[in-house]
């Protein structure tokens, strides 16, 4: 299927690795010019080079910086001032016990996983509406639908974003600008492998054993692969997906147990 977005421009936040990287690859595969961001310049340069090699006809721009800071966002917007597509993403907050979280911990989580996407939407959505095309995808988490107790900072901040988006996504579609959430369940990325390693260490088993046990718990019997996430993202960003807005789509191998 031709997704109809060849030549469009995208900012893909937090995209040197994992899910963000996969979204950038899938969009570039559709002929979208991509601006990538991440804090670590080395991994970012490696991903950018890989995408250039895979899809030589698209322009790949790297912006090293922390997207959760005003400077990081300004740099991304300077590199791509009029994006047609915005993929909001950043690292997730650490796990823990809510009794130990300070106000600063909460502000950090809300800054990264709620206010950063809102600021980037604020900076780009009016231009998209004026140009009559825009696709905004917020990478959140399955924890928005089924909270994970130790990830309370994530549950709270991401639910705040989701509630805010529910209000505006019905206001932008009149100008062909859609805003949706993609909710990952367990995907085979550095983050998931890091969490499994820490879990394994606590229980005295290897990271491989911890990973295999976790994968078996999913109805699919495996983790999702990042490219499966990237392709779903590209579809939501496509010209074909103009009637989908304000949705929160789980990609979790069926892990969420509810009927609706
Ligand atoms: P990952 O493999 O660790 O990759 C994270 C990417 O984001 C890296 O490129 C990282 O590069 C970049 N990044 C992190 N913080 C950043 C910041 N402040 N500014 C700019 N770039 C930043 O993680 P992932 O698994 O793809 O996860 C992506 C998001 O999905 C996270 O919010 C995570 O909590 C959420 N999620 C993931 C899963 C899963 O199973 N993988 C499940 C549920 C939710 P630098 O470190 O160099 O900046």
PDB file of C-alpha atoms and ligand atoms in Angstrom, residues 13-21 37-41 43-44 65-69 89-93 112-113 139-143 154 158 183-193 214, ligand 1:
ATOM      1  CA  UNK A  13      11.790  12.451  18.959  1.00  0.00           C
ATOM      2  CA  UNK A  14      14.066  10.112  20.903  1.00  0.00           C
ATOM      3  CA  UNK A  15      14.868   8.040  17.860  1.00  0.00           C
ATOM      4  CA  UNK A  16      18.447   6.765  17.988  1.00  0.00           C
ATOM      5  CA  UNK A  17      17.220   3.459  19.414  1.00  0.00           C
ATOM      6  CA  UNK A  18      14.182   1.333  20.092  1.00  0.00           C
ATOM      7  CA  UNK A  19      10.669   2.364  19.167  1.00  0.00           C
ATOM      8  CA  UNK A  20      11.537   5.890  18.020  1.00  0.00           C
ATOM      9  CA  UNK A  21      14.228   4.538  15.714  1.00  0.00           C
ATOM     10  CA  UNK A  37      16.713  13.440  18.054  1.00  0.00           C
ATOM     11  CA  UNK A  38      18.489  11.797  20.999  1.00  0.00           C
ATOM     12  CA  UNK A  39      20.882  12.905  23.720  1.00  0.00           C
ATOM     13  CA  UNK A  40      23.750  10.609  22.770  1.00  0.00           C
ATOM     14  CA  UNK A  41      25.323  11.887  19.541  1.00  0.00           C
ATOM     15  CA  UNK A  43      24.172   6.315  18.567  1.00  0.00           C
ATOM     16  CA  UNK A  44      22.179   9.044  16.830  1.00  0.00           C
ATOM     17  CA  UNK A  65      19.930  17.108  22.541  1.00  0.00           C
ATOM     18  CA  UNK A  66      17.538  16.432  25.376  1.00  0.00           C
ATOM     19  CA  UNK A  67      14.030  16.779  23.982  1.00  0.00           C
ATOM     20  CA  UNK A  68      12.639  17.292  27.495  1.00  0.00           C
ATOM     21  CA  UNK A  69      14.417  20.670  27.732  1.00  0.00           C
ATOM     22  CA  UNK A  89       8.738  10.151  22.438  1.00  0.00           C
ATOM     23  CA  UNK A  90      11.222  10.291  25.311  1.00  0.00           C
ATOM     24  CA  UNK A  91      12.650   7.919  27.860  1.00  0.00           C
ATOM     25  CA  UNK A  92      10.236   6.658  30.504  1.00  0.00           C
ATOM     26  CA  UNK A  93      10.460   7.524  34.209  1.00  0.00           C
ATOM     27  CA  UNK A 112       9.307  14.435  29.974  1.00  0.00           C
ATOM     28  CA  UNK A 113       6.149  12.464  29.318  1.00  0.00           C
ATOM     29  CA  UNK A 139       4.308   7.105  22.032  1.00  0.00           C
ATOM     30  CA  UNK A 140       2.937   6.460  25.515  1.00  0.00           C
ATOM     31  CA  UNK A 141       2.539   3.040  27.138  1.00  0.00           C
ATOM     32  CA  UNK A 142       0.143   0.159  27.677  1.00  0.00           C
ATOM     33  CA  UNK A 143       0.266   1.404  31.278  1.00  0.00           C
ATOM     34  CA  UNK A 154       4.692   6.894  34.062  1.00  0.00           C
ATOM     35  CA  UNK A 158       1.181   9.658  30.475  1.00  0.00           C
ATOM     36  CA  UNK A 183       0.606   2.309  23.455  1.00  0.00           C
ATOM     37  CA  UNK A 184       3.457  -0.204  23.489  1.00  0.00           C
ATOM     38  CA  UNK A 185       3.258  -3.371  25.507  1.00  0.00           C
ATOM     39  CA  UNK A 186       6.543  -5.284  25.817  1.00  0.00           C
ATOM     40  CA  UNK A 187       8.827  -4.556  22.859  1.00  0.00           C
ATOM     41  CA  UNK A 188      12.268  -5.988  22.363  1.00  0.00           C
ATOM     42  CA  UNK A 189      14.322  -2.828  22.934  1.00  0.00           C
ATOM     43  CA  UNK A 190      17.258  -1.787  25.127  1.00  0.00           C
ATOM     44  CA  UNK A 191      14.818  -0.513  27.711  1.00  0.00           C
ATOM     45  CA  UNK A 192      12.987  -3.827  28.019  1.00  0.00           C
ATOM     46  CA  UNK A 193      16.245  -5.793  28.062  1.00  0.00           C
ATOM     47  CA  UNK A 214       8.594 -12.586  30.551  1.00  0.00           C
TER      48      UNK A 214
HETATM   49  P1  LIG B   1      15.014   2.656  24.329  1.00  0.00           P
HETATM   50  O1  LIG B   1      15.244   1.451  23.505  1.00  0.00           O
HETATM   51  O2  LIG B   1      15.742   2.816  25.627  1.00  0.00           O
HETATM   52  O3  LIG B   1      15.285   3.945  23.406  1.00  0.00           O
HETATM   53  C1  LIG B   1      15.060   5.223  23.930  1.00  0.00           C
HETATM   54  C2  LIG B   1      15.476   6.251  22.880  1.00  0.00           C
HETATM   55  O4  LIG B   1      15.080   7.527  23.349  1.00  0.00           O
HETATM   56  C3  LIG B   1      16.973   6.333  22.681  1.00  0.00           C
HETATM   57  O5  LIG B   1      17.224   6.699  21.350  1.00  0.00           O
HETATM   58  C4  LIG B   1      17.373   7.453  23.627  1.00  0.00           C
HETATM   59  O6  LIG B   1      18.612   8.026  23.260  1.00  0.00           O
HETATM   60  C5  LIG B   1      16.205   8.394  23.425  1.00  0.00           C
HETATM   61  N1  LIG B   1      15.952   9.302  24.543  1.00  0.00           N
HETATM   62  C6  LIG B   1      15.665   8.959  25.816  1.00  0.00           C
HETATM   63  N2  LIG B   1      15.484  10.066  26.546  1.00  0.00           N
HETATM   64  C7  LIG B   1      15.633  11.120  25.708  1.00  0.00           C
HETATM   65  C8  LIG B   1      15.562  12.515  25.882  1.00  0.00           C
HETATM   66  N3  LIG B   1      15.319  13.060  27.080  1.00  0.00           N
HETATM   67  N4  LIG B   1      15.774  13.320  24.804  1.00  0.00           N
HETATM   68  C9  LIG B   1      16.038  12.788  23.594  1.00  0.00           C
HETATM   69  N5  LIG B   1      16.110  11.464  23.384  1.00  0.00           N
HETATM   70  C10 LIG B   1      15.925  10.643  24.427  1.00  0.00           C
HETATM   71  O7  LIG B   1      13.468   2.819  24.750  1.00  0.00           O
HETATM   72  P2  LIG B   1      12.153   2.253  24.006  1.00  0.00           P
HETATM   73  O8  LIG B   1      11.923   0.878  24.484  1.00  0.00           O
HETATM   74  O9  LIG B   1      12.217   2.556  22.576  1.00  0.00           O
HETATM   75  O10 LIG B   1      11.035   3.153  24.711  1.00  0.00           O
HETATM   76  C11 LIG B   1      10.521   4.346  24.136  1.00  0.00           C
HETATM   77  C12 LIG B   1       9.383   4.843  25.018  1.00  0.00           C
HETATM   78  O11 LIG B   1       8.349   3.859  25.064  1.00  0.00           O
HETATM   79  C13 LIG B   1       9.801   5.099  26.470  1.00  0.00           C
HETATM   80  O12 LIG B   1       9.108   6.203  26.981  1.00  0.00           O
HETATM   81  C14 LIG B   1       9.328   3.844  27.175  1.00  0.00           C
HETATM   82  O13 LIG B   1       9.064   4.062  28.541  1.00  0.00           O
HETATM   83  C15 LIG B   1       8.056   3.544  26.411  1.00  0.00           C
HETATM   84  N6  LIG B   1       7.671   2.130  26.519  1.00  0.00           N
HETATM   85  C16 LIG B   1       8.468   1.151  26.041  1.00  0.00           C
HETATM   86  C17 LIG B   1       8.067  -0.175  26.178  1.00  0.00           C
HETATM   87  C18 LIG B   1       8.933  -1.322  25.664  1.00  0.00           C
HETATM   88  O14 LIG B   1       8.606  -2.463  25.896  1.00  0.00           O
HETATM   89  N7  LIG B   1      10.010  -1.074  24.963  1.00  0.00           N
HETATM   90  C19 LIG B   1       6.863  -0.481  26.801  1.00  0.00           C
HETATM   91  C20 LIG B   1       6.066   0.556  27.271  1.00  0.00           C
HETATM   92  C21 LIG B   1       6.477   1.872  27.133  1.00  0.00           C
HETATM   93  P3  LIG B   1      19.540   8.777  24.349  1.00  0.00           P
HETATM   94  O15 LIG B   1      19.507   7.949  25.595  1.00  0.00           O
HETATM   95  O16 LIG B   1      20.873   8.881  23.712  1.00  0.00           O
HETATM   96  O17 LIG B   1      18.897  10.127  24.556  1.00  0.00           O
END
